[in-house]
Tab-separated table of C-alpha atoms in Angstrom:
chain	number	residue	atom	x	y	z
A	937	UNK	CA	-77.691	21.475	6.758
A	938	UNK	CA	-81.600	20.397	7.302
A	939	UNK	CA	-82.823	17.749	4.649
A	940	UNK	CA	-86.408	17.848	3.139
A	941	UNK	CA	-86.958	14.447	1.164
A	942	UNK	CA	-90.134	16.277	0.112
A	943	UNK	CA	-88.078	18.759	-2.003
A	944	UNK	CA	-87.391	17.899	-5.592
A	945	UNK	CA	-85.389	18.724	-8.459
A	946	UNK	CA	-87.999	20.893	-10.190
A	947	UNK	CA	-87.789	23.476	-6.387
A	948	UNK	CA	-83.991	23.035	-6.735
A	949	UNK	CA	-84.148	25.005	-10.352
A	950	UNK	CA	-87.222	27.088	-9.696
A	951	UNK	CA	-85.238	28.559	-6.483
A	952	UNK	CA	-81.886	28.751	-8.107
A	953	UNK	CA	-83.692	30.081	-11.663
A	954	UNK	CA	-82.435	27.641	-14.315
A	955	UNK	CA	-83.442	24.564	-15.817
A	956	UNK	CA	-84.364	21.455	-14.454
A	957	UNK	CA	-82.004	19.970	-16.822
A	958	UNK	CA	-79.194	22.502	-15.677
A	959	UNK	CA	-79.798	21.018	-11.738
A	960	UNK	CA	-79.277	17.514	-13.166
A	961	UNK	CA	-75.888	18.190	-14.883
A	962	UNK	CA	-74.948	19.489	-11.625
A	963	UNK	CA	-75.779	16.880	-9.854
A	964	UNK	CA	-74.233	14.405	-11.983
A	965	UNK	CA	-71.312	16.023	-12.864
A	966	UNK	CA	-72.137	15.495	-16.751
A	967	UNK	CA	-71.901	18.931	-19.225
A	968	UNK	CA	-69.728	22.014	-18.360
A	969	UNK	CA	-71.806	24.171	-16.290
A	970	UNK	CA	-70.091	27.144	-15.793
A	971	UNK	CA	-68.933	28.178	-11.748
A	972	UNK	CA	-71.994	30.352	-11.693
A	973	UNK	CA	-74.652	28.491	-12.191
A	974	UNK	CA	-72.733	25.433	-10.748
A	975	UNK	CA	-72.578	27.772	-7.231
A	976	UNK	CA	-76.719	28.912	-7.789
A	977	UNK	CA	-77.178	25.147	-8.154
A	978	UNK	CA	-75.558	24.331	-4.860
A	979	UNK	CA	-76.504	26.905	-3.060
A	980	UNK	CA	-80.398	26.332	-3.984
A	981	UNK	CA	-80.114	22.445	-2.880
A	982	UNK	CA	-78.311	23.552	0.193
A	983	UNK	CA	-81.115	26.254	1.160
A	984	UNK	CA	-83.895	23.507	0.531
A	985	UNK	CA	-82.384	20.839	2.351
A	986	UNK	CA	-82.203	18.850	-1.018
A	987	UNK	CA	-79.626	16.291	-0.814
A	988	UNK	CA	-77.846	14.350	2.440
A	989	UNK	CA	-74.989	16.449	3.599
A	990	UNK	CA	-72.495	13.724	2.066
A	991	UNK	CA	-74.050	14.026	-1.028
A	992	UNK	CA	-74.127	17.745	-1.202
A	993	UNK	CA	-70.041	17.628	-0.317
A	994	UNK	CA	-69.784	15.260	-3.457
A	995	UNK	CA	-71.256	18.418	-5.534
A	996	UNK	CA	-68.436	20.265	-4.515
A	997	UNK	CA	-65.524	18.071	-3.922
A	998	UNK	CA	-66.073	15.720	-7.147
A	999	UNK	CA	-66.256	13.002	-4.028
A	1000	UNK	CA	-68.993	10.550	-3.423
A	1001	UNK	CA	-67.596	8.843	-0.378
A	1002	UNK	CA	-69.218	5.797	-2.221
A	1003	UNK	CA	-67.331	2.875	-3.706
A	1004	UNK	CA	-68.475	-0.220	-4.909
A	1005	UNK	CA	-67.963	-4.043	-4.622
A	1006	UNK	CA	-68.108	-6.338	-7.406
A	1007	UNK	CA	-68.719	-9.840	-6.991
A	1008	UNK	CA	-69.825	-12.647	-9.139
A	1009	UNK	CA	-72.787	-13.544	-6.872
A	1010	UNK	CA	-74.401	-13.463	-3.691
A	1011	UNK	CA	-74.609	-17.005	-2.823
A	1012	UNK	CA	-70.780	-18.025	-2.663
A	1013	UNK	CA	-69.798	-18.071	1.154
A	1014	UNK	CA	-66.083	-16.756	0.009
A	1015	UNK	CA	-67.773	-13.933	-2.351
A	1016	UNK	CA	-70.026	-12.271	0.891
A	1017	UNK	CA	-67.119	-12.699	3.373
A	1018	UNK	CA	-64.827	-10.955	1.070
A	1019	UNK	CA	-68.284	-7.943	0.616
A	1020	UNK	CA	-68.128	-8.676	4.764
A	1021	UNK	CA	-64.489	-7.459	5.434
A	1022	UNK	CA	-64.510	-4.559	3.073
A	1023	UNK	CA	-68.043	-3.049	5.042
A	1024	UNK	CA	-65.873	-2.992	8.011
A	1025	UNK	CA	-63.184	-0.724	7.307
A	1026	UNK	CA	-64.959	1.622	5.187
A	1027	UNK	CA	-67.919	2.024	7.005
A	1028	UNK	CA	-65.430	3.218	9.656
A	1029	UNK	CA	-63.803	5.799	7.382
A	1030	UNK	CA	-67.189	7.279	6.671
A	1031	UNK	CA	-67.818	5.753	3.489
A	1032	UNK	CA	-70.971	3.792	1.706
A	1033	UNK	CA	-70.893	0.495	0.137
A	1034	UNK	CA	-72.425	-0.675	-3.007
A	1035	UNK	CA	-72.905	-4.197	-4.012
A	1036	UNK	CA	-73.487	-5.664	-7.665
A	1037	UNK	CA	-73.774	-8.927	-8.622
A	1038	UNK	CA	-71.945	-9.475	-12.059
A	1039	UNK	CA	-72.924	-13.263	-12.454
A	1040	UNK	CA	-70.156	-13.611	-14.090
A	1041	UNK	CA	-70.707	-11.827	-16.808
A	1042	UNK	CA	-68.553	-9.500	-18.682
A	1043	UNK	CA	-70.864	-7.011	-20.311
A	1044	UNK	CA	-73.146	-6.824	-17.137
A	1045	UNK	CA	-69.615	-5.248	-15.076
A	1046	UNK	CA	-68.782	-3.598	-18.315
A	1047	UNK	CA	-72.307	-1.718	-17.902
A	1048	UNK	CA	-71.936	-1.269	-14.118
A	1049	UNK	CA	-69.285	1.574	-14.811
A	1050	UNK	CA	-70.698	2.959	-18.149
A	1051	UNK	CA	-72.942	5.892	-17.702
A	1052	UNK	CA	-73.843	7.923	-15.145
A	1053	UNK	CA	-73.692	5.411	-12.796
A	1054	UNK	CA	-69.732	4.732	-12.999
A	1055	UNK	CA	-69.511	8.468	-11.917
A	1056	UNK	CA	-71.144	8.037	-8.659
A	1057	UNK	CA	-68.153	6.240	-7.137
A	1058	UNK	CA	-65.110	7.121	-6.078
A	1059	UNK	CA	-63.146	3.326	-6.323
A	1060	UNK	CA	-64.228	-0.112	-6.886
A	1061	UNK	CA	-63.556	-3.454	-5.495
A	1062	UNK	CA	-64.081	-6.367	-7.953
A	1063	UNK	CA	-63.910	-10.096	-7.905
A	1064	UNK	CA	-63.506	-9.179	-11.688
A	1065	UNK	CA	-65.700	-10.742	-14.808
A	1066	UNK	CA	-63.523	-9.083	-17.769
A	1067	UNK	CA	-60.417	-10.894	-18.228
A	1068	UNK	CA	-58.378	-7.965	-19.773
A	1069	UNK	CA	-56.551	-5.756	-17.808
A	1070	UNK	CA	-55.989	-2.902	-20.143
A	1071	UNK	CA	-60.416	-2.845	-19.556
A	1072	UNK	CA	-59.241	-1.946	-15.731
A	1073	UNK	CA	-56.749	0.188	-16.514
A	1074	UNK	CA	-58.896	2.639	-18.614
A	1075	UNK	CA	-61.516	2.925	-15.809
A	1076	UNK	CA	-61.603	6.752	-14.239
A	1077	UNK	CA	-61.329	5.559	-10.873
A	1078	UNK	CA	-58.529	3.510	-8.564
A	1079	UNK	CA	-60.260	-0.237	-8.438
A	1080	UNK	CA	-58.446	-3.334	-6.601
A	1081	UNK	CA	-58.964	-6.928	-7.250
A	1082	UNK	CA	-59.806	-9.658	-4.776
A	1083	UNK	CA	-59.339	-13.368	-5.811
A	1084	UNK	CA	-58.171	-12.975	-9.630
A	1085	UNK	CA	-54.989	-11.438	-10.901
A	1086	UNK	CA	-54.780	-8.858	-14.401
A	1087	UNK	CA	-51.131	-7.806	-15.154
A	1088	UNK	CA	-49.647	-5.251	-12.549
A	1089	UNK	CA	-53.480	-4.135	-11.223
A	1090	UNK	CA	-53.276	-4.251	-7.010
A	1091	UNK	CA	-55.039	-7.252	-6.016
A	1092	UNK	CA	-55.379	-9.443	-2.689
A	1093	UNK	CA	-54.905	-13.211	-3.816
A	1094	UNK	CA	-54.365	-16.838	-2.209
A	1095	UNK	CA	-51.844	-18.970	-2.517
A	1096	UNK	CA	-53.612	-21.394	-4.789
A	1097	UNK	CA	-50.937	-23.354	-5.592
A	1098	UNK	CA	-50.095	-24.238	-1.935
A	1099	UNK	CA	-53.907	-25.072	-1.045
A	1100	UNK	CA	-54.065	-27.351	-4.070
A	1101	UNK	CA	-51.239	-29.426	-3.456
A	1102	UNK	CA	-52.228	-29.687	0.281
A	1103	UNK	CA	-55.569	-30.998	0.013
A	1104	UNK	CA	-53.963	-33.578	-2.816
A	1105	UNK	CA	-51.125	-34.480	-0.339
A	1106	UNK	CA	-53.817	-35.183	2.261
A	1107	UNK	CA	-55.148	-37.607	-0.002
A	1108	UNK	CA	-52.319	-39.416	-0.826
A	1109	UNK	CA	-51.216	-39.593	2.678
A	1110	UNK	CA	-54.417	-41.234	3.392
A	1111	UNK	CA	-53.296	-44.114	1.003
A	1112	UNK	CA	-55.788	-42.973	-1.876
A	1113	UNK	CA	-54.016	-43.761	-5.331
A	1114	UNK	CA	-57.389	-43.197	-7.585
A	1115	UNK	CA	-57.700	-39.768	-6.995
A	1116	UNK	CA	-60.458	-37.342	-8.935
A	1117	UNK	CA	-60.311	-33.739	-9.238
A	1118	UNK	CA	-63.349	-31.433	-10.098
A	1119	UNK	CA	-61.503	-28.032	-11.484
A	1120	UNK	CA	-62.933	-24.702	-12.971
A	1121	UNK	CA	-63.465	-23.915	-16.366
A	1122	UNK	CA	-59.914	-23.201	-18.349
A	1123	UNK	CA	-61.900	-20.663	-20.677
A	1124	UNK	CA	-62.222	-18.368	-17.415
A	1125	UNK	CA	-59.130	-18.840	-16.070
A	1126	UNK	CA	-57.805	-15.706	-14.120
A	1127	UNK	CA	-54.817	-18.138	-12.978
A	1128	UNK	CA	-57.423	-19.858	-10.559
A	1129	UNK	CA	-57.790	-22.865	-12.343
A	1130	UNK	CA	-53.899	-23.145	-13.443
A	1131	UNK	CA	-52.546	-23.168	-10.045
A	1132	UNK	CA	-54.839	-25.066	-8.503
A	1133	UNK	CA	-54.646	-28.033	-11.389
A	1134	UNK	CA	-50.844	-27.598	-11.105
A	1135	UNK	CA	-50.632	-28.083	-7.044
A	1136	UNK	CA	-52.804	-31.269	-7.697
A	1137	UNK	CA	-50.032	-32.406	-10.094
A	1138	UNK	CA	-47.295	-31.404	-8.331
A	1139	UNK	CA	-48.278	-33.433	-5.089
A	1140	UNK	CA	-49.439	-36.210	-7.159
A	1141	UNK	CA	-45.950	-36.442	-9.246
A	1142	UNK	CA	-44.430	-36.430	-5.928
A	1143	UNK	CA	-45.978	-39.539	-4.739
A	1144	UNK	CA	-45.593	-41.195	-8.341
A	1145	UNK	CA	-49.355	-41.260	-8.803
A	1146	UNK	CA	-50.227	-41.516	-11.978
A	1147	UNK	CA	-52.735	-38.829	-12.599
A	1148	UNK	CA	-55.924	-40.721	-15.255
A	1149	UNK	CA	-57.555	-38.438	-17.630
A	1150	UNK	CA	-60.889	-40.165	-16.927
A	1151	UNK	CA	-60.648	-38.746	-13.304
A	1152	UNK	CA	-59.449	-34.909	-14.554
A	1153	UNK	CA	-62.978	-32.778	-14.790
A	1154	UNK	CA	-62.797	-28.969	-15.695
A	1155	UNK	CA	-66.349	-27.546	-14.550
A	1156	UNK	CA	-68.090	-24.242	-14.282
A	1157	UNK	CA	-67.742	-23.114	-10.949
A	1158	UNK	CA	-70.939	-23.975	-9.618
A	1159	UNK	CA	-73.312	-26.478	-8.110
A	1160	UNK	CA	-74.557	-28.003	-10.824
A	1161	UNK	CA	-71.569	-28.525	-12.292
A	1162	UNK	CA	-69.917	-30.334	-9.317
A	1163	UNK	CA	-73.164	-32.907	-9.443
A	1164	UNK	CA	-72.957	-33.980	-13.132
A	1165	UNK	CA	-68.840	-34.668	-12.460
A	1166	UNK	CA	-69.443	-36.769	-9.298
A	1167	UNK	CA	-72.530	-38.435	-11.195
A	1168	UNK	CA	-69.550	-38.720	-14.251
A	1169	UNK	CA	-67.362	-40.020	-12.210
A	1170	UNK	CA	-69.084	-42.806	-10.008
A	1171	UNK	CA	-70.543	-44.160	-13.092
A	1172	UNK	CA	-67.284	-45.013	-14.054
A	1173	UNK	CA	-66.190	-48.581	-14.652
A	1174	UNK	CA	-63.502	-48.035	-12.040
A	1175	UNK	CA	-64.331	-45.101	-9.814
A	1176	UNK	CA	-62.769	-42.506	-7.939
A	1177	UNK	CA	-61.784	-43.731	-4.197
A	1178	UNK	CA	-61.085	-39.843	-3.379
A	1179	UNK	CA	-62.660	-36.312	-4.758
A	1180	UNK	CA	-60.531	-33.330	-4.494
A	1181	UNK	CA	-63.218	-30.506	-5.293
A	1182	UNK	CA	-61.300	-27.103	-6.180
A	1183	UNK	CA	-64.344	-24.845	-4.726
A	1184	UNK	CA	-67.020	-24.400	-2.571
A	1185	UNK	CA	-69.430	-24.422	-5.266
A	1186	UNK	CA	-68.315	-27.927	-6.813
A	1187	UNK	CA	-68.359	-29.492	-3.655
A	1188	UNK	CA	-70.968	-28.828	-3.102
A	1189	UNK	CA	-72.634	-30.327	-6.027
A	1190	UNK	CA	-71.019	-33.276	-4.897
A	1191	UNK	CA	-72.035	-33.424	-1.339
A	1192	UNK	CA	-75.747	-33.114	-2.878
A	1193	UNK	CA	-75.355	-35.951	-5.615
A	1194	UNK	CA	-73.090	-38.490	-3.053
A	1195	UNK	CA	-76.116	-37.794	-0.719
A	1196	UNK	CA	-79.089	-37.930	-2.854
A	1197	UNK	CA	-77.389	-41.471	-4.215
A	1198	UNK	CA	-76.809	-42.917	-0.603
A	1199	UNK	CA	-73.052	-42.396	-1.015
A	1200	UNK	CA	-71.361	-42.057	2.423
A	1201	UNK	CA	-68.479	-39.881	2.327
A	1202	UNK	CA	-65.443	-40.536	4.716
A	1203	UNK	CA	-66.551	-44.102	4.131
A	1204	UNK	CA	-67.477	-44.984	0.572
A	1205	UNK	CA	-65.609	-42.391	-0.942
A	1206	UNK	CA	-63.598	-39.437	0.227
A	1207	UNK	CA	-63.803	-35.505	-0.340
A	1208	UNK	CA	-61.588	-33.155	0.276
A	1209	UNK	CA	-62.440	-28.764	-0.966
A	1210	UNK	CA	-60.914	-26.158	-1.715
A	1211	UNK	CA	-62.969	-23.486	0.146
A	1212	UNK	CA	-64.927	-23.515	2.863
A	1213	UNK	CA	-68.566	-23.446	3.098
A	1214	UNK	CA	-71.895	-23.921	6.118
A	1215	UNK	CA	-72.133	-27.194	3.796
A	1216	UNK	CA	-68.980	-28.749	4.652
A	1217	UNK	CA	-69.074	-27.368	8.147
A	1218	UNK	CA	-72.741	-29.183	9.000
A	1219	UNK	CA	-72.921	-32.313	6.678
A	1220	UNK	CA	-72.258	-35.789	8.381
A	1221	UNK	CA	-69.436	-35.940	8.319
A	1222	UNK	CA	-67.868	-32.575	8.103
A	1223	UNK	CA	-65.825	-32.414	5.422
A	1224	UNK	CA	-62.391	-31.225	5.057
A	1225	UNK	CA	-61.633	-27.824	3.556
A	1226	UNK	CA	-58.763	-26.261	2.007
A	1227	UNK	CA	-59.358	-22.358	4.511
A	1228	UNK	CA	-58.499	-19.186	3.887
A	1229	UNK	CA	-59.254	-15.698	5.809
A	1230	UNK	CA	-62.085	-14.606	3.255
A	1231	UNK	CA	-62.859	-11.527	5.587
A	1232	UNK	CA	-59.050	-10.388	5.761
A	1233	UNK	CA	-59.246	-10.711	2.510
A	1234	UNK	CA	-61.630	-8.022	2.081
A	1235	UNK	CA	-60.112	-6.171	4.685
A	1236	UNK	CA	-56.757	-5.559	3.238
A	1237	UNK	CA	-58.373	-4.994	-0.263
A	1238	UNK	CA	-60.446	-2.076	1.562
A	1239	UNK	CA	-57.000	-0.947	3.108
A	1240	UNK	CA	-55.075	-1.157	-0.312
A	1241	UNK	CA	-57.798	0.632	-2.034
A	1242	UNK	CA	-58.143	3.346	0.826
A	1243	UNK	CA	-54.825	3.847	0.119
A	1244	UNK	CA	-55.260	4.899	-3.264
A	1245	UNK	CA	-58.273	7.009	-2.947
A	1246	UNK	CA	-55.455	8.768	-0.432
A	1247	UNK	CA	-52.948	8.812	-3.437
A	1248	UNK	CA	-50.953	7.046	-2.151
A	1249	UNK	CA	-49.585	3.738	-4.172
A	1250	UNK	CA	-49.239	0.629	-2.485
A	1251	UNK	CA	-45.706	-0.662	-1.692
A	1252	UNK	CA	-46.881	-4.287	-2.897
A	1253	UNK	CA	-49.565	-4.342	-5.517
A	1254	UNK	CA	-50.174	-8.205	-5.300
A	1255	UNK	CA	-50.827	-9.524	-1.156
A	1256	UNK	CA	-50.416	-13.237	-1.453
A	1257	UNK	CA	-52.746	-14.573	1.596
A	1258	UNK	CA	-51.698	-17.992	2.991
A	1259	UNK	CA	-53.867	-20.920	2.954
A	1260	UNK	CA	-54.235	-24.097	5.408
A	1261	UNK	CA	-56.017	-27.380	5.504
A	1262	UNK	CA	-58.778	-27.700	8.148
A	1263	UNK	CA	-59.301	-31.431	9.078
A	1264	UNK	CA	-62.925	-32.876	9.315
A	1265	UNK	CA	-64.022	-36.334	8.729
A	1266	UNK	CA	-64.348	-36.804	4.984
A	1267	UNK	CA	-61.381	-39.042	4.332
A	1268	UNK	CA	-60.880	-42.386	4.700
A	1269	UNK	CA	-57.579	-44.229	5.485
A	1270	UNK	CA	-56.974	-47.186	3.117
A	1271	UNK	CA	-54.611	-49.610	2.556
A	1272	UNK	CA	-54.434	-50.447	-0.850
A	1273	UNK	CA	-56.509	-49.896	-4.192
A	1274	UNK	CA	-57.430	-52.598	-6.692
């Protein structure tokens, strides 16, 4: 079929002889249009070269070959890897990819699939904003999570836990007894923030290291957040010898305060993240980083959620992806602690 971006809606209904309004229906599948029409319709965008062939299939087949990725923002490292690994396999199964930025906010996903908008897709990927999984389970099209888990909904996870009590372990190995921890906020939870404070206890009630309240900070997940607890914390009447910062984000708010304040880390005091980032990779010294594979990540969601566009359930609706800690330079062997 030829296309003619010059042809509009209006030459659409004037060749198939109905109303504008009638074309638009069509088009986006809203009223009952009866087969008719629905056929005239087609046929007339067809003829004028109206629409790109894979949209003029979606008139007929209900199918979009579109699906869309939800994440909470663009500037996370983790959150564009993930968008990363899920362009590769569908672009390679013929389908567009759509990405919106939620900023975390529930009512801006909520209004990504209301509308007319929600019917121009044909599944979703979401690092998700609503924290109620009967909200998922309502929407008219097969979604899969990446990151956070919601009741029985197929999602692609880390094993938080495990990364947690690593990077504390590391710590503790390195003879660090005052040991801080920057964690996410508990009100936005999604398990994240549990299982990550928990592998910090476990590893530190291991050791018999007390764990002091004055050194427990639960943050948003973000930059600014991370300086204002490392700022907390250092102003403290007996500081932190160690940081364990459970994201990317919060680390990096305290790589930029330790910095700005002339605070050498791997010397003065020591860092450890959960998370990756070009941060930790670059900064002098590198820091140490709990890893994960952020593309695979969005590779097997893209696989799990190909699957269900095929309708065909997954055999495990929760993949568990293992985590590992990448040594850098950003902790500091002592001996004791006053």
């Amino acid at each position: 079929m030829r296309t003619d971006p010059s042809v509009t809606i209006k030459d659409v209904a004037n060749r198939a002889g109905v109303a504008v309004s009638t074309v638009s229906r069509v088009i986006n599948n809203l009223d009952y249009v009866s087969p008719e029409t629905r056929e005239k319709v087609l046929s007339a965008a067809e003829e004028l070269g109206y629409v790109h062939n894979a949209i003029a299939a979606s008139m007929k087949t209900g199918k979009t070959k579109m699906i869309v990725v939800a994440i909470p923002d663009l500037i996370n490292d983790f959150f564009s890897s993930v968008v990363q690994g899920v362009e590769e396999i569908f672009i390679q199964k013929g389908y567009y990819t759509l990405i919106f930025a939620t900023n975390e906010s529930p009512s801006k996903e909520q209004e990504l699939f209301s509308g007319v908008f929600g019917k121009l897709v044909d599944g979703a990927i979401l690092i998700p904003a609503v924290d109620d999984v009967h909200y998922y389970q309502n929407l008219p099209m097969p979604i899969v999570l990446v990151d956070r888990t919601l009741g029985q909904i197929d999602t692609v996870v880390i094993n938080n836990y495990k990364g947690a009590y690593l990077a504390t372990k590391e710590l503790l190995d390195f003879g660090h007894k005052r040991i801080a921890i920057l964690n996410g906020d508990r009100n936005r939870d999604f398990t994240i923030c549990t299982n990550r404070y928990d592998g910090f206890l476990a590893a530190m009630s291991e050791a018999g290291v007390p764990v002091r309240d004055e050194y427990v900070r639960f943050c948003l997940w973000e930059q600014a957040s991370g300086y204002a607890a490392t700022r907390d914390l250092l102003a403290l009447p007996t500081p932190p010898t160690a940081i364990f910062a459970t994201n990317n984000q919060l680390s990096i708010g305290c790589m930029n305060y330790l910095r700005e304040n002339n605070v050498r880390i791997g010397q003065d005091i020591s860092l450890i993240a959960f998370d990756d980032s070009l941060m930790a990779q670059i900064s002098s010294p590198a820091v140490s980083v709990i890893s994960r594979p952020t593309i695979e990540m969005g590779r097997i969601a893209a696989k799990m959620l190909l699957n269900l566009l095929g309708g065909k359930p997954n055999h495990h609706n929760r993949r568990v992806i293992d985590v590992y800690l990448t040594r850098r330079d950003s902790v500091e062997r002592i001996s004791e602690e006053g």
